[in-house]
Every structure is written in structure tokens, then in C-alpha cells.
Amino acid sequence: MKLEEALEQAIKEVPDFPQPGISFKDITPLLLDQKLVHEVLLALLEPVEKLNPTHIAAIESRGFLFGFMMAKELGLPFIPVRKSGKLPRQKLTESYSLEYGTATVEVHREDIPSGARVVIHDDLLATGGTAIAACNLIQQAGAQGLAFSFLLELSFLQGREKLLKHGKVFSLLKYHN
Ligand code: AMP
């Protein structure tokens, strides 16, 4: 079976969660199958490795699952991009708009050296707002957001078009509606 098909079967779509109209993509069944996890990890790494990144950043919290494994596998430093108020030391902060209200992401300032070439990973690309905020944090540090890596992409929300202004975009499975 192709990886895309296996991944599609492993992801559970939950209608109207966490609110009416949203089809939530639950990746937790994938985590039960370590053989598939390994194949997914290799597929995530394949395009990223070629770019010679110096760091892997990932977005709290589902982004940490594969993002940290990517960094570990490549032997690169891992940068956790956290939600507001979680990091204890000197931080960089970026706020962005959600459908209702705003959200904030933060990194420890000293995690990102200027000139770093950073790949940003998250589980899912929807509108792209979160990933762009993470990229802005990296730019605030004088580093470069080279590329964005996702397991899943909601292509009908056209987040990819926004992200392509900042770097390359890779995803393993696209949902077209
Ligand atoms: P966005 O900033 O709109 O690209 O949203 C991406 C973030 O929201 C990611 O961290 C996802 O984990 C989460 N997210 C958005 N939509 C969904 C969805 N339909 N299913 C699961 N997670 C989602």
C-alpha cells in the first residue's frame, strides 16, 4: 500500500470537533503503529534533508511528535515553538489572528542563532497562520525559515500559497475538501 493511502487510513476524521463545521484530523491512531510512524518519518525527512537545515523547529503540541524525531534523526538541534506563557526564560513573541481572536507563539531567544537555516514542522497545515507566526519568530532572531513540513494539508484553505512566500512547503497527505 502506498504511504499516502496508509496514512489516510490511519488518520481519523472527527466531524464537528472542536466546534461545528470543523472536520478534525486526529493523528493519534497513527501513533499506535510504529512501522507506519517510521515510514512517515522517513517520508518527512526525504525533502528536508536535501536543504541542509541547521535546526528543526516544531509547533506545540502535535508538531513535537514528529518534529523532535526529525531533529533527532538528522542530529540537529530542536527548537520548541510554544504557546504563550509556557517558556521561562528570555523569549521572542509573535501574535497572529485566528478566526475568532488572536494567538501567540514563543521561542527561547537563545535557541535560534542568527544565520540558522530552520525547517518548521507541524502536524497539519490549515490557513497557515500558525506556521507563518513560527517563521516570523525565526526571522526575528535573524535566522531563515527555509521550509515548512507537515503530515497533513487542508489544501482548500490555501495556506500553501501564503507559506510559499517564505519557504518551500512539504506535506504527505492533502485533503481537498
Ligand atoms: P492554521 O494556523 O490555520 O494553519 O492551523 C494549524 C494549526 O491548527 C495546527 O497546529 C493544527 O494542529 C491545528 N488544526 C487546524 N485545523 C485542524 C483540523 N481540521 N484538524 C486538526 N488540527 C487542526
mmCIF file of C-alpha atoms and ligand atoms in Angstrom:
data_model
loop_
_atom_site.group_PDB
_atom_site.id
_atom_site.type_symbol
_atom_site.label_atom_id
_atom_site.label_comp_id
_atom_site.label_asym_id
_atom_site.label_seq_id
_atom_site.Cartn_x
_atom_site.Cartn_y
_atom_site.Cartn_z
ATOM 1 C CA MET A 1 0.000 0.000 0.000
ATOM 2 C CA LYS A 2 1.260 3.499 -0.794
ATOM 3 C CA LEU A 3 2.269 5.611 2.210
ATOM 4 C CA GLU A 4 -0.364 8.212 1.359
ATOM 5 C CA GLU A 5 -3.114 5.566 1.493
ATOM 6 C CA ALA A 6 -1.799 4.031 4.707
ATOM 7 C CA LEU A 7 -1.659 7.471 6.298
ATOM 8 C CA GLU A 8 -5.173 8.314 5.116
ATOM 9 C CA GLN A 9 -6.473 5.102 6.703
ATOM 10 C CA ALA A 10 -4.639 5.780 9.954
ATOM 11 C CA ILE A 11 -5.963 9.334 10.413
ATOM 12 C CA LYS A 12 -9.450 9.520 11.901
ATOM 13 C CA GLU A 13 -11.668 12.376 10.737
ATOM 14 C CA VAL A 14 -13.926 13.624 13.527
ATOM 15 C CA PRO A 15 -16.806 15.824 12.307
ATOM 16 C CA ASP A 16 -17.790 18.955 14.251
ATOM 17 C CA PHE A 17 -14.799 18.888 16.639
ATOM 18 C CA PRO A 18 -13.826 21.078 18.448
ATOM 19 C CA GLN A 19 -16.675 23.143 17.033
ATOM 20 C CA PRO A 20 -19.482 22.721 14.460
ATOM 21 C CA GLY A 21 -18.259 22.774 10.855
ATOM 22 C CA ILE A 22 -14.685 21.655 11.627
ATOM 23 C CA SER A 23 -13.574 18.203 10.485
ATOM 24 C CA PHE A 24 -10.811 17.438 12.991
ATOM 25 C CA LYS A 25 -7.955 15.250 11.748
ATOM 26 C CA ASP A 26 -6.963 13.006 14.649
ATOM 27 C CA ILE A 27 -3.421 11.684 14.220
ATOM 28 C CA THR A 28 -3.373 9.615 17.434
ATOM 29 C CA PRO A 29 -4.250 6.284 15.683
ATOM 30 C CA LEU A 30 -1.073 6.722 13.615
ATOM 31 C CA LEU A 31 0.971 6.764 16.830
ATOM 32 C CA LEU A 32 -0.204 3.216 17.635
ATOM 33 C CA ASP A 33 1.530 1.822 14.534
ATOM 34 C CA GLN A 34 5.305 2.181 14.888
ATOM 35 C CA LYS A 35 6.015 0.649 11.461
ATOM 36 C CA LEU A 36 3.905 3.352 9.830
ATOM 37 C CA VAL A 37 5.407 6.014 12.129
ATOM 38 C CA HIS A 38 8.842 5.016 10.846
ATOM 39 C CA GLU A 39 7.737 5.210 7.196
ATOM 40 C CA VAL A 40 6.130 8.600 7.820
ATOM 41 C CA LEU A 41 9.298 9.871 9.480
ATOM 42 C CA LEU A 42 11.435 8.812 6.507
ATOM 43 C CA ALA A 43 8.998 10.479 4.095
ATOM 44 C CA LEU A 44 9.075 13.717 6.117
ATOM 45 C CA LEU A 45 12.865 13.699 6.153
ATOM 46 C CA GLU A 46 13.386 12.979 2.467
ATOM 47 C CA PRO A 47 12.763 16.521 1.069
ATOM 48 C CA VAL A 48 14.029 18.286 4.204
ATOM 49 C CA GLU A 49 17.437 16.609 4.347
ATOM 50 C CA LYS A 50 18.354 17.914 0.890
ATOM 51 C CA LEU A 51 18.015 21.525 2.085
ATOM 52 C CA ASN A 52 20.819 21.153 4.639
ATOM 53 C CA PRO A 53 18.963 22.768 7.533
ATOM 54 C CA THR A 54 20.850 23.625 10.714
ATOM 55 C CA HIS A 55 17.805 23.406 13.045
ATOM 56 C CA ILE A 56 14.330 21.832 13.183
ATOM 57 C CA ALA A 57 11.575 23.858 14.870
ATOM 58 C CA ALA A 58 8.154 22.399 15.644
ATOM 59 C CA ILE A 59 4.893 23.823 16.911
ATOM 60 C CA GLU A 60 3.280 22.780 20.212
ATOM 61 C CA SER A 61 1.951 20.288 20.732
ATOM 62 C CA ARG A 62 1.253 17.765 17.980
ATOM 63 C CA GLY A 63 4.127 19.194 15.955
ATOM 64 C CA PHE A 64 6.517 17.980 18.649
ATOM 65 C CA LEU A 65 5.724 14.309 17.964
ATOM 66 C CA PHE A 66 7.389 14.083 14.556
ATOM 67 C CA GLY A 67 9.371 17.340 14.719
ATOM 68 C CA PHE A 68 11.583 16.089 17.527
ATOM 69 C CA MET A 69 12.096 12.750 15.781
ATOM 70 C CA MET A 70 13.124 14.584 12.608
ATOM 71 C CA ALA A 71 15.711 16.605 14.527
ATOM 72 C CA LYS A 72 16.975 13.505 16.362
ATOM 73 C CA GLU A 73 17.307 11.534 13.129
ATOM 74 C CA LEU A 74 19.228 14.355 11.412
ATOM 75 C CA GLY A 75 21.347 15.047 14.502
ATOM 76 C CA LEU A 76 20.154 18.681 14.545
ATOM 77 C CA PRO A 77 19.156 20.998 17.405
ATOM 78 C CA PHE A 78 15.399 21.075 18.089
ATOM 79 C CA ILE A 79 13.533 24.346 18.750
ATOM 80 C CA PRO A 80 10.160 24.022 20.512
ATOM 81 C CA VAL A 81 7.737 26.758 19.395
ATOM 82 C CA ARG A 82 5.373 27.060 22.344
ATOM 83 C CA LYS A 83 2.015 28.638 23.080
ATOM 84 C CA SER A 84 2.004 31.799 25.153
ATOM 85 C CA GLY A 85 3.233 31.747 28.757
ATOM 86 C CA LYS A 86 4.998 28.346 28.824
ATOM 87 C CA LEU A 87 8.646 29.311 28.388
ATOM 88 C CA PRO A 88 10.511 30.548 31.476
ATOM 89 C CA ARG A 89 13.497 32.446 30.035
ATOM 90 C CA GLN A 90 14.086 35.341 27.613
ATOM 91 C CA LYS A 91 11.684 34.932 24.697
ATOM 92 C CA LEU A 92 10.736 36.106 21.253
ATOM 93 C CA THR A 93 6.972 36.509 20.823
ATOM 94 C CA GLU A 94 4.684 36.623 17.794
ATOM 95 C CA SER A 95 0.912 37.108 17.816
ATOM 96 C CA TYR A 96 -1.373 36.220 14.929
ATOM 97 C CA SER A 97 -5.088 36.274 14.094
ATOM 98 C CA LEU A 98 -7.389 33.312 14.390
ATOM 99 C CA GLU A 99 -10.942 33.149 13.063
ATOM 100 C CA TYR A 100 -12.022 34.440 16.477
ATOM 101 C CA GLY A 101 -9.409 36.408 18.420
ATOM 102 C CA THR A 102 -5.641 36.046 18.435
ATOM 103 C CA ALA A 103 -2.998 33.514 19.466
ATOM 104 C CA THR A 104 0.636 33.892 20.463
ATOM 105 C CA VAL A 105 3.653 31.652 19.911
ATOM 106 C CA GLU A 106 7.037 31.981 21.590
ATOM 107 C CA VAL A 107 10.578 30.595 21.469
ATOM 108 C CA HIS A 108 13.522 30.936 23.808
ATOM 109 C CA ARG A 109 15.665 33.686 22.311
ATOM 110 C CA GLU A 110 18.906 31.791 22.754
ATOM 111 C CA ASP A 111 17.635 28.687 20.882
ATOM 112 C CA ILE A 112 17.987 30.401 17.475
ATOM 113 C CA PRO A 113 21.395 31.682 16.417
ATOM 114 C CA SER A 114 21.361 34.374 13.720
ATOM 115 C CA GLY A 115 22.067 32.792 10.340
ATOM 116 C CA ALA A 116 20.396 29.479 11.283
ATOM 117 C CA ARG A 117 18.593 27.655 8.456
ATOM 118 C CA VAL A 118 15.438 26.362 10.087
ATOM 119 C CA VAL A 119 12.801 23.876 8.910
ATOM 120 C CA ILE A 120 9.433 24.328 10.647
ATOM 121 C CA HIS A 121 7.276 21.258 11.272
ATOM 122 C CA ASP A 122 3.655 20.895 12.415
ATOM 123 C CA ASP A 123 1.109 18.087 12.147
ATOM 124 C CA LEU A 124 -1.325 19.957 9.902
ATOM 125 C CA LEU A 125 -1.436 22.971 7.586
ATOM 126 C CA ALA A 126 -4.815 24.735 7.613
ATOM 127 C CA THR A 127 -4.822 28.511 6.926
ATOM 128 C CA GLY A 128 -1.063 28.776 7.501
ATOM 129 C CA GLY A 129 -1.344 31.433 10.235
ATOM 130 C CA THR A 130 0.442 29.362 12.879
ATOM 131 C CA ALA A 131 3.296 28.354 10.584
ATOM 132 C CA ILE A 132 3.821 31.951 9.405
ATOM 133 C CA ALA A 133 3.928 33.133 13.031
ATOM 134 C CA ALA A 134 6.606 30.485 13.739
ATOM 135 C CA CYS A 135 8.538 31.645 10.678
ATOM 136 C CA ASN A 136 8.310 35.267 11.856
ATOM 137 C CA LEU A 137 9.828 34.241 15.200
ATOM 138 C CA ILE A 138 12.750 32.692 13.373
ATOM 139 C CA GLN A 139 13.204 35.820 11.277
ATOM 140 C CA GLN A 140 13.078 37.992 14.422
ATOM 141 C CA ALA A 141 16.180 36.091 15.557
ATOM 142 C CA GLY A 142 17.970 36.940 12.286
ATOM 143 C CA ALA A 143 17.610 33.351 11.037
ATOM 144 C CA GLN A 144 15.917 31.932 7.936
ATOM 145 C CA GLY A 145 12.767 29.786 7.731
ATOM 146 C CA LEU A 146 13.854 27.513 4.893
ATOM 147 C CA ALA A 147 10.849 25.253 4.565
ATOM 148 C CA PHE A 148 7.611 24.061 6.161
ATOM 149 C CA SER A 149 6.919 20.379 6.752
ATOM 150 C CA PHE A 150 3.509 18.853 7.562
ATOM 151 C CA LEU A 151 1.923 15.438 7.784
ATOM 152 C CA LEU A 152 -1.428 16.750 6.544
ATOM 153 C CA GLU A 153 -2.591 19.710 4.458
ATOM 154 C CA LEU A 154 -6.116 21.101 4.098
ATOM 155 C CA SER A 155 -5.412 22.308 0.574
ATOM 156 C CA PHE A 156 -8.828 24.015 0.152
ATOM 157 C CA LEU A 157 -7.789 26.599 2.763
ATOM 158 C CA GLN A 158 -4.880 27.707 0.556
ATOM 159 C CA GLY A 159 -2.357 28.024 3.346
ATOM 160 C CA ARG A 160 0.339 26.743 0.983
ATOM 161 C CA GLU A 161 0.069 29.854 -1.212
ATOM 162 C CA LYS A 162 0.817 32.073 1.805
ATOM 163 C CA LEU A 163 3.713 29.953 3.040
ATOM 164 C CA LEU A 164 5.405 29.764 -0.356
ATOM 165 C CA LYS A 165 6.299 33.459 0.006
ATOM 166 C CA HIS A 166 8.511 32.403 2.934
ATOM 167 C CA GLY A 167 9.912 28.993 2.017
ATOM 168 C CA LYS A 168 9.254 25.586 0.472
ATOM 169 C CA VAL A 169 6.188 23.612 1.593
ATOM 170 C CA PHE A 170 6.036 19.816 2.006
ATOM 171 C CA SER A 171 3.093 17.674 3.117
ATOM 172 C CA LEU A 172 2.462 13.922 2.947
ATOM 173 C CA LEU A 173 -1.327 13.901 2.524
ATOM 174 C CA LYS A 174 -3.663 16.562 1.140
ATOM 175 C CA TYR A 175 -7.371 16.874 1.898
ATOM 176 C CA HIS A 176 -9.145 18.651 -0.955
ATOM 177 C CA ASN A 177 -12.419 19.359 0.850
HETATM 178 P P1 AMP B 1 -3.545 27.169 10.811
HETATM 179 O O1 AMP B 1 -2.778 28.165 11.609
HETATM 180 O O2 AMP B 1 -4.894 27.652 10.394
HETATM 181 O O3 AMP B 1 -2.738 26.621 9.628
HETATM 182 O O4 AMP B 1 -3.866 25.940 11.770
HETATM 183 C C1 AMP B 1 -2.918 24.974 12.004
HETATM 184 C C2 AMP B 1 -2.922 24.514 13.442
HETATM 185 O O5 AMP B 1 -4.229 24.234 13.923
HETATM 186 C C3 AMP B 1 -2.117 23.241 13.567
HETATM 187 O O6 AMP B 1 -1.313 23.309 14.740
HETATM 188 C C4 AMP B 1 -3.148 22.141 13.653
HETATM 189 O O7 AMP B 1 -2.763 21.154 14.587
HETATM 190 C C5 AMP B 1 -4.438 22.829 14.082
HETATM 191 N N1 AMP B 1 -5.580 22.484 13.206
HETATM 192 C C6 AMP B 1 -6.255 23.329 12.391
HETATM 193 N N2 AMP B 1 -7.247 22.717 11.762
HETATM 194 C C7 AMP B 1 -7.231 21.423 12.170
HETATM 195 C C8 AMP B 1 -8.013 20.258 11.854
HETATM 196 N N3 AMP B 1 -9.031 20.307 10.973
HETATM 197 N N4 AMP B 1 -7.689 19.091 12.446
HETATM 198 C C9 AMP B 1 -6.654 19.030 13.320
HETATM 199 N N5 AMP B 1 -5.884 20.088 13.657
HETATM 200 C C10 AMP B 1 -6.167 21.275 13.098
#
